[in-house]
PDB file of C-alpha atoms in Angstrom:
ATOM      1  CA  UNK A   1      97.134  70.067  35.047  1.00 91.00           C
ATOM      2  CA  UNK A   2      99.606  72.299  36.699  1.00 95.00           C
ATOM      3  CA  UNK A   3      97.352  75.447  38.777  1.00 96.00           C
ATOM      4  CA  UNK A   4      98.107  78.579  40.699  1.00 96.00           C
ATOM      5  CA  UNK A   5      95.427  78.893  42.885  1.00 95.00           C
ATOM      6  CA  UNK A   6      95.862  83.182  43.265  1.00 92.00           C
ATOM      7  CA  UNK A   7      94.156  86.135  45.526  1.00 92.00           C
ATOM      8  CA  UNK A   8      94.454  87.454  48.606  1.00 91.00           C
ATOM      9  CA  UNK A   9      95.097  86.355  52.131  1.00 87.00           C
ATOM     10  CA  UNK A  10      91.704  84.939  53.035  1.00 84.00           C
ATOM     11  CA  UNK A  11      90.069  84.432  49.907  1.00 90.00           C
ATOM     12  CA  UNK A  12      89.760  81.330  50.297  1.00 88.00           C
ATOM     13  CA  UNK A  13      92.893  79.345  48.172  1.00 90.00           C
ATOM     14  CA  UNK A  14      93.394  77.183  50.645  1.00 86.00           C
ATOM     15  CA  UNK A  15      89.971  75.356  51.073  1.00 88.00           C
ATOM     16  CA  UNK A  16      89.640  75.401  46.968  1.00 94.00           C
ATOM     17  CA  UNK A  17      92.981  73.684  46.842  1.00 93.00           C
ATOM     18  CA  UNK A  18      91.941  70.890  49.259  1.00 90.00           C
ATOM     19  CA  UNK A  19      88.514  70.338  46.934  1.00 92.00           C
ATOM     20  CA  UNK A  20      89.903  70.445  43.948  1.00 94.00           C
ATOM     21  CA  UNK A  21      92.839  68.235  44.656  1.00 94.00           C
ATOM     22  CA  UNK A  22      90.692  65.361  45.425  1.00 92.00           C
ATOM     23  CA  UNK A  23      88.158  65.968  42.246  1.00 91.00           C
ATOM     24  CA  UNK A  24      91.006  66.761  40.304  1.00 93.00           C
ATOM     25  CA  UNK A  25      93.563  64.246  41.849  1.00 94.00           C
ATOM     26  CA  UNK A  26      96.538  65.744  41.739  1.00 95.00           C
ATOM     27  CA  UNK A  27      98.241  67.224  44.770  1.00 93.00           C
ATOM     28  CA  UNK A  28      97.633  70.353  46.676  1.00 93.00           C
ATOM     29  CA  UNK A  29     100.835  72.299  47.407  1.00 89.00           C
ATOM     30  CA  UNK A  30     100.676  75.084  50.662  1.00 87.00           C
ATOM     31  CA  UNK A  31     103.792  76.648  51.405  1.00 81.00           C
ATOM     32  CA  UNK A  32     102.271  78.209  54.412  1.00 74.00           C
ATOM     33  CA  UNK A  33     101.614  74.264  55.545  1.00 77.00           C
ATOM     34  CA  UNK A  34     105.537  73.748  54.624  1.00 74.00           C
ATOM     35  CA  UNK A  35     106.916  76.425  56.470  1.00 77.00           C
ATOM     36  CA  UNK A  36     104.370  75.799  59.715  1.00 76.00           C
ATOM     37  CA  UNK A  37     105.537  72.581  59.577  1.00 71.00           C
ATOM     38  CA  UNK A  38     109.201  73.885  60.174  1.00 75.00           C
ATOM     39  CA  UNK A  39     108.096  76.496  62.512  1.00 80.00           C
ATOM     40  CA  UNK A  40     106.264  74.060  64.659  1.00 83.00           C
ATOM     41  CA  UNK A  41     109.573  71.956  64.443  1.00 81.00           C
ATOM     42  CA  UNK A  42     111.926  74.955  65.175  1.00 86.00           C
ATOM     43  CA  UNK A  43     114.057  74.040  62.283  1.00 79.00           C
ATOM     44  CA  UNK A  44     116.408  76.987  61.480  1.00 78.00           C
ATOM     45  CA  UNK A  45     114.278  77.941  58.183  1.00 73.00           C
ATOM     46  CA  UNK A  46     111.469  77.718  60.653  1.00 78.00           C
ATOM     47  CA  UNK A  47     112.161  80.040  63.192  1.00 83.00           C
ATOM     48  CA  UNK A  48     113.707  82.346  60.779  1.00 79.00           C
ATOM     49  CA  UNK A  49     110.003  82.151  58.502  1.00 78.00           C
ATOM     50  CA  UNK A  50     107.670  82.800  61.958  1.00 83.00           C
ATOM     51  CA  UNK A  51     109.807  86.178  62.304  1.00 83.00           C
ATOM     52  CA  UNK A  52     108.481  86.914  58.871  1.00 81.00           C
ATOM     53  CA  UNK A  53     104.771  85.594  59.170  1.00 76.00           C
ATOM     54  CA  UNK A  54     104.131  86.899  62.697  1.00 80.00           C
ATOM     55  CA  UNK A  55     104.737  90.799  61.825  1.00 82.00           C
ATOM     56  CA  UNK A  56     102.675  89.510  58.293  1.00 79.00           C
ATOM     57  CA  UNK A  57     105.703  90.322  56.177  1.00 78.00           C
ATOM     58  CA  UNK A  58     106.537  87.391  53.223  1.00 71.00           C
ATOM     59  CA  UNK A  59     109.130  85.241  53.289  1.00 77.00           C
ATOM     60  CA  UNK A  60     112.340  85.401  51.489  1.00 80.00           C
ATOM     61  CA  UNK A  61     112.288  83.881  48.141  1.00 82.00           C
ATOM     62  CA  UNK A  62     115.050  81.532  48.426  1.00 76.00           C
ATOM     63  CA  UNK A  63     113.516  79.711  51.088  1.00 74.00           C
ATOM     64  CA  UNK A  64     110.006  79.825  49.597  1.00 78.00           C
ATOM     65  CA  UNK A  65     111.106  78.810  45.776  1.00 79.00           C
ATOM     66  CA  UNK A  66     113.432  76.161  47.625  1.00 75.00           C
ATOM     67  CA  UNK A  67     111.195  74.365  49.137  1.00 75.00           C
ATOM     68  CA  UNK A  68     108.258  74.269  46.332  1.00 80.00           C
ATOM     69  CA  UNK A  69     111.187  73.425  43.782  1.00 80.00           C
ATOM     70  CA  UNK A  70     112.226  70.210  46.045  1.00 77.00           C
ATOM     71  CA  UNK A  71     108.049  69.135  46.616  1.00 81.00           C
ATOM     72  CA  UNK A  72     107.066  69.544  42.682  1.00 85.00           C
ATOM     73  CA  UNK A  73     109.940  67.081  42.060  1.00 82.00           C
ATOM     74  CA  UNK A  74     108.284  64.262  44.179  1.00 83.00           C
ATOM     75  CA  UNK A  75     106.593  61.392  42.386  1.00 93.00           C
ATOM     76  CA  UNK A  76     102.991  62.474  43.382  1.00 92.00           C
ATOM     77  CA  UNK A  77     103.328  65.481  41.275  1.00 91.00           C
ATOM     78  CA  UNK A  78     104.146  63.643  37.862  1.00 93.00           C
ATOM     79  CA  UNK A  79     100.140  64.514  36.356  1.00 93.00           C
ATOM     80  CA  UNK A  80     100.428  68.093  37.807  1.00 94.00           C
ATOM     81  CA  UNK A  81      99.722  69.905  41.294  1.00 95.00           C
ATOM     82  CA  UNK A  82      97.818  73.131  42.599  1.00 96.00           C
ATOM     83  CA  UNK A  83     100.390  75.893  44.403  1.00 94.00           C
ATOM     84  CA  UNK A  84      98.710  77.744  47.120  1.00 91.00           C
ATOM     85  CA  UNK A  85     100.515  80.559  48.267  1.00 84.00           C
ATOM     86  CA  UNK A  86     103.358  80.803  45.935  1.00 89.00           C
ATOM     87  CA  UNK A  87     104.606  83.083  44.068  1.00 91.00           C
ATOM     88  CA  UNK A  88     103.380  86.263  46.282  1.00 86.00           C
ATOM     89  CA  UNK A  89     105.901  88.344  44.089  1.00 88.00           C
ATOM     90  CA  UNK A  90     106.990  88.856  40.508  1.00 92.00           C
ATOM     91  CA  UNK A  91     110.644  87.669  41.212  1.00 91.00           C
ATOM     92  CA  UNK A  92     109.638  84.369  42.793  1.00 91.00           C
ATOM     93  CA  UNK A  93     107.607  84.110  39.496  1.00 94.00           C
ATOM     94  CA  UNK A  94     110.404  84.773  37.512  1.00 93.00           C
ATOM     95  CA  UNK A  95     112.515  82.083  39.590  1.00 89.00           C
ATOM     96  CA  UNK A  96     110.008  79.750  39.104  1.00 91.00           C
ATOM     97  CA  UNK A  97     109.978  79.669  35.283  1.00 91.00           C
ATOM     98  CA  UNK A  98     113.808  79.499  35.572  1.00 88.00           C
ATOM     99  CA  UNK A  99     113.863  76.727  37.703  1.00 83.00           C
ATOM    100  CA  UNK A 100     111.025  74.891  35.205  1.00 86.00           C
ATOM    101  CA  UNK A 101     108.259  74.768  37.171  1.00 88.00           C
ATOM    102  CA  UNK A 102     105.563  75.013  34.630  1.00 87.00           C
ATOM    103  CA  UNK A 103     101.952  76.461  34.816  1.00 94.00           C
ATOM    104  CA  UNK A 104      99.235  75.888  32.831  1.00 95.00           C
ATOM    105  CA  UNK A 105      96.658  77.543  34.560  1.00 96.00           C
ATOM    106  CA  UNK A 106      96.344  80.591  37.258  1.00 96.00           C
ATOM    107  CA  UNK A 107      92.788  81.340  38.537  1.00 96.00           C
ATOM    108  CA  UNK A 108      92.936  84.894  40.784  1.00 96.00           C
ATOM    109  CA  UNK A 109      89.974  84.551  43.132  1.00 96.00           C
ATOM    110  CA  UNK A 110      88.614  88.220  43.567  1.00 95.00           C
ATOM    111  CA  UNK A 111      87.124  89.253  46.955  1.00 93.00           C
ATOM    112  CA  UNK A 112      86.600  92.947  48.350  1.00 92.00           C
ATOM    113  CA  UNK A 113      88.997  93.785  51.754  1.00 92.00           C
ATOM    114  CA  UNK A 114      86.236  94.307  53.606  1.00 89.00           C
ATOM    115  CA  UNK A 115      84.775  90.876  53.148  1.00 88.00           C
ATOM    116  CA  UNK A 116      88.186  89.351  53.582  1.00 89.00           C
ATOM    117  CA  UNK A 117      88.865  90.855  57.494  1.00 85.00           C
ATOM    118  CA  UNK A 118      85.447  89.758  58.644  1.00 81.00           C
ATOM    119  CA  UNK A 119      85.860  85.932  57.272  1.00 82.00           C
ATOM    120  CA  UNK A 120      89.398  85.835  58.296  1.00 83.00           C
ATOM    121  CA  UNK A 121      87.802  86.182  62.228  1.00 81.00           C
ATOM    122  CA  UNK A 122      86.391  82.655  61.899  1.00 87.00           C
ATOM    123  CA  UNK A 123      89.032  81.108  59.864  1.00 86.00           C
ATOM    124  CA  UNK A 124      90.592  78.032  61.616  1.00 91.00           C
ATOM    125  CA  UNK A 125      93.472  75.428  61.004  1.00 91.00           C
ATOM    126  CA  UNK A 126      94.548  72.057  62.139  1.00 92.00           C
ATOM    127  CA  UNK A 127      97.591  72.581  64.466  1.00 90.00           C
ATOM    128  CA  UNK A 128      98.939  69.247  63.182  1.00 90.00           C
ATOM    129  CA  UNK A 129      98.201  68.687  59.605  1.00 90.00           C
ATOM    130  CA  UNK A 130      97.064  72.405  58.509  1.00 85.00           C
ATOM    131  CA  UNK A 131      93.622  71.194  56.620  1.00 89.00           C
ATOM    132  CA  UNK A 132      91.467  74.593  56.592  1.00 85.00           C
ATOM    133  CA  UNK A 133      88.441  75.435  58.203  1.00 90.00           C
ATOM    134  CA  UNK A 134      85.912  78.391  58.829  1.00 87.00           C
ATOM    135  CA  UNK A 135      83.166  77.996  61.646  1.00 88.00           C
ATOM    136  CA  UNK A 136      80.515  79.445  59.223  1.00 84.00           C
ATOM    137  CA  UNK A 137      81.402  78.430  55.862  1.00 81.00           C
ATOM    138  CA  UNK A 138      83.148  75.665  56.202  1.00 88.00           C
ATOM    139  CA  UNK A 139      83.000  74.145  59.870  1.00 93.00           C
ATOM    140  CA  UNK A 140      84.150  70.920  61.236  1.00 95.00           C
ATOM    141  CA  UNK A 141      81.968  67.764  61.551  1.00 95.00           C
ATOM    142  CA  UNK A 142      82.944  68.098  64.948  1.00 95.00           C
ATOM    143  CA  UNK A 143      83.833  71.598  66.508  1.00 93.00           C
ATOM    144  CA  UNK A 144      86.947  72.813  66.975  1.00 94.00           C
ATOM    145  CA  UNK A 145      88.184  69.135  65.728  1.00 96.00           C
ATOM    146  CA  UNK A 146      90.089  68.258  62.460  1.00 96.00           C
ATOM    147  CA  UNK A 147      87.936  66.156  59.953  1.00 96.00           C
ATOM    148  CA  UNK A 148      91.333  64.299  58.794  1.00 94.00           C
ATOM    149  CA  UNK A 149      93.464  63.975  61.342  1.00 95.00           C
ATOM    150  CA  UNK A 150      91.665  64.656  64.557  1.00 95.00           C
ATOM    151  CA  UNK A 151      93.722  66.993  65.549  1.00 95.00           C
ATOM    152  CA  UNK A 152      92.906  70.480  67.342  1.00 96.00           C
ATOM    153  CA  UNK A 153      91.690  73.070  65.546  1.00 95.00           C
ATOM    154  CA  UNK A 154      93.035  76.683  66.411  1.00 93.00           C
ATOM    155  CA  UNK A 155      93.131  80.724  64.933  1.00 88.00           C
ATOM    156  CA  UNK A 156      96.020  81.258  63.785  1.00 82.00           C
ATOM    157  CA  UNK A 157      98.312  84.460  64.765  1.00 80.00           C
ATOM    158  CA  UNK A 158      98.670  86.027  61.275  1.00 79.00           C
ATOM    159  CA  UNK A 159      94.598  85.990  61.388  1.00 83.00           C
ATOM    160  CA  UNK A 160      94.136  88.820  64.193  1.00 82.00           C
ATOM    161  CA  UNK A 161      92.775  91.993  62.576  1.00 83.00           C
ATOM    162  CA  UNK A 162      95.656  94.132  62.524  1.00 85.00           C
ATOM    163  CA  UNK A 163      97.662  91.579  60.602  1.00 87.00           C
ATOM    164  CA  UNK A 164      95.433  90.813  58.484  1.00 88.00           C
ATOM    165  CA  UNK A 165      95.091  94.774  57.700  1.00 89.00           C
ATOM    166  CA  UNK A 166      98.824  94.425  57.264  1.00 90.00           C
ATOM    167  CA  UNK A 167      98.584  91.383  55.381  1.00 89.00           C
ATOM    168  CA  UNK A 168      95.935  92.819  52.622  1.00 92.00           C
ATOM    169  CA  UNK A 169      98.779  96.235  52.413  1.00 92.00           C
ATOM    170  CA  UNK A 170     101.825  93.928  51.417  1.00 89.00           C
ATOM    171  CA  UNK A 171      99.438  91.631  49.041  1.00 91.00           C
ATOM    172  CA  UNK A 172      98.378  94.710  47.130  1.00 92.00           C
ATOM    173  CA  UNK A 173     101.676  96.082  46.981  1.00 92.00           C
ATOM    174  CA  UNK A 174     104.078  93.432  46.361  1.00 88.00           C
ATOM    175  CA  UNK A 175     101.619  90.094  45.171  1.00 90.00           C
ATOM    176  CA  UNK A 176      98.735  91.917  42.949  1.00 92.00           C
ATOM    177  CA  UNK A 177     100.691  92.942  39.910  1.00 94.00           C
ATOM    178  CA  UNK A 178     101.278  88.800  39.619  1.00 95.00           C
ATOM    179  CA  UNK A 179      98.072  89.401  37.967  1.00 95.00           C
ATOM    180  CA  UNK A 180      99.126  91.142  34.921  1.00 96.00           C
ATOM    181  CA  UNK A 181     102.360  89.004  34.960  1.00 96.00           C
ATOM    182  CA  UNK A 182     100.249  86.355  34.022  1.00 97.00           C
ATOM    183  CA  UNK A 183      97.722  88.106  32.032  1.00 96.00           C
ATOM    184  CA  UNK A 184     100.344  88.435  29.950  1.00 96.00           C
ATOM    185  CA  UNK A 185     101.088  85.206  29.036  1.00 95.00           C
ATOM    186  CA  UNK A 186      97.156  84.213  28.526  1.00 95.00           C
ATOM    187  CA  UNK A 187      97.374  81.990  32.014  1.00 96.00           C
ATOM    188  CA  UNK A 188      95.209  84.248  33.918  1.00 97.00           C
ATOM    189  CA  UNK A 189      91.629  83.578  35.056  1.00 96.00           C
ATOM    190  CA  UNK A 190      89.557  85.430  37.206  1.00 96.00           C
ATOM    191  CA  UNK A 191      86.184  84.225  39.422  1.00 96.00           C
ATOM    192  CA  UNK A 192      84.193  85.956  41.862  1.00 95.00           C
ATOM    193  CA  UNK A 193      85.342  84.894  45.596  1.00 93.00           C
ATOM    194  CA  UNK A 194      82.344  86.963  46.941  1.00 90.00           C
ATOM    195  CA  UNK A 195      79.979  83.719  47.017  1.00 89.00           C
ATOM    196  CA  UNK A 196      79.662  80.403  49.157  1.00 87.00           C
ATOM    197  CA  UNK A 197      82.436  78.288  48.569  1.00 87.00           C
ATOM    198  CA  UNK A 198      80.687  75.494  46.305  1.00 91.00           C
ATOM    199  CA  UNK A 199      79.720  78.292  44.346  1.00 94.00           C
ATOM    200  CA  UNK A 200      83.585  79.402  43.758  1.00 94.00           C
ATOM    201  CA  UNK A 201      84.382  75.867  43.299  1.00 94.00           C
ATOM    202  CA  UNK A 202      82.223  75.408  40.226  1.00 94.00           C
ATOM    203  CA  UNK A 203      82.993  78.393  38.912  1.00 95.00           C
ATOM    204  CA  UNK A 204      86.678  77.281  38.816  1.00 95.00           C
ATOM    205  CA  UNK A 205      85.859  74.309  37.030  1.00 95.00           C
ATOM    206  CA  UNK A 206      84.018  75.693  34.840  1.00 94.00           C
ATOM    207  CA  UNK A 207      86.409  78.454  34.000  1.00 94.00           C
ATOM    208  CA  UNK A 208      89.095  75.482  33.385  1.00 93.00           C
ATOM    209  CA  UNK A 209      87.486  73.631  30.910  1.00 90.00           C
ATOM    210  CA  UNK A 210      86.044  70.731  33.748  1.00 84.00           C
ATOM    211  CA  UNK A 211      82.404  69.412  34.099  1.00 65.00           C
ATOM    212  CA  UNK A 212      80.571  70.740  36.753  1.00 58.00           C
TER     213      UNK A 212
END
């Protein structure tokens, strides 16, 4: 099963990804984990992607479609994967059909702006291997500490409130229509990102055809 796990910033892709990768079994894919990787590494694609993500502007497409082109060819990914965070635009979408990275699935998980700038306040991350938390909904066994790795857990700086606001502008501008895009081709589905997480998660299953 190949997924596109699809809404806004906030809405809570990344924490569904981690779930169902491990009921599902097939790799999650992050870009944002990719390219933090590189930024905390100051690579040159790195330093040139934290310009973008600071000022909560996307990255260019050739570095984006690059990388997730290179990770879906790796071994792990031969019974399918779950892309978080790519495409955010029609043209990567485009380039990713050219370049044969099929789709079966992409579930859009709505939630309401409002909603999304009040959870993104507690949303944390692992500064070393980027797992996702949030200190209401979905809090460490140990605060502040990373349930994987151990590592620290931190806000990020694309989280504060008036990039987030900025954030929400360019989604709704640039990464909505994706919705139609795929509409069109009868990939689309749609649950309500409004409700506690392992309420979203079953709801995802459900809307794929999977057991709950």
């Amino acid at each position: 099963m190949k997924l596109i796990l699809f809404g806004a910033p906030g809405a809570g892709k990344g924490t569904q990804a981690e779930t169902l990768s491990k009921e599902l079994r097939i790799p999650a894919i992050s870009t944002g984990n990719i390219l933090r990787e590189a930024i905390q590494n100051k690579t040159p694609i790195g330093l040139e992607a934290k310009r973008f993500m600071d000022n909560g502007q996307l990255v260019p497409d050739d570095v984006v479609i690059g990388i997730v082109e290179e990770r879906v060819a790796r071994d792990d990914c031969r019974n399918g994967y779950i892309l978080d965070g790519v495409p955010r635009t029609i043209a990567q979408a485009e380039a990713l059909e050219r370049f044969g990275v099929a789709i079966d699935n992409v579930v859009s998980i709505e939630i309401e702006d409002s909603v999304i700038e009040a959870r993104m306040s507690g949303r944390r991350v692992c500064g070393r291997c980027g797992a996702s938390y949030h200190i209401t909904e979905n809090p460490p066994k140990i605060e502040n500490v990373c349930d994987v790795c151990g590592g620290a857990l931190v806000a990020r700086a694309d989280d504060k409130p008036e990039t987030v606001r900025e954030r929400l502008v360019v989604y709704h501008r640039l990464t909505e229509p994706l919705k139609d895009f795929y509409k069109s081709r009868g990939k689309l589905l749609t649950v309500d990102g409004n409700r506690p997480i392992r309420t979203v998660h079953n709801e995802i299953l459900a809307a794929l055809g999977k057991s709950v």
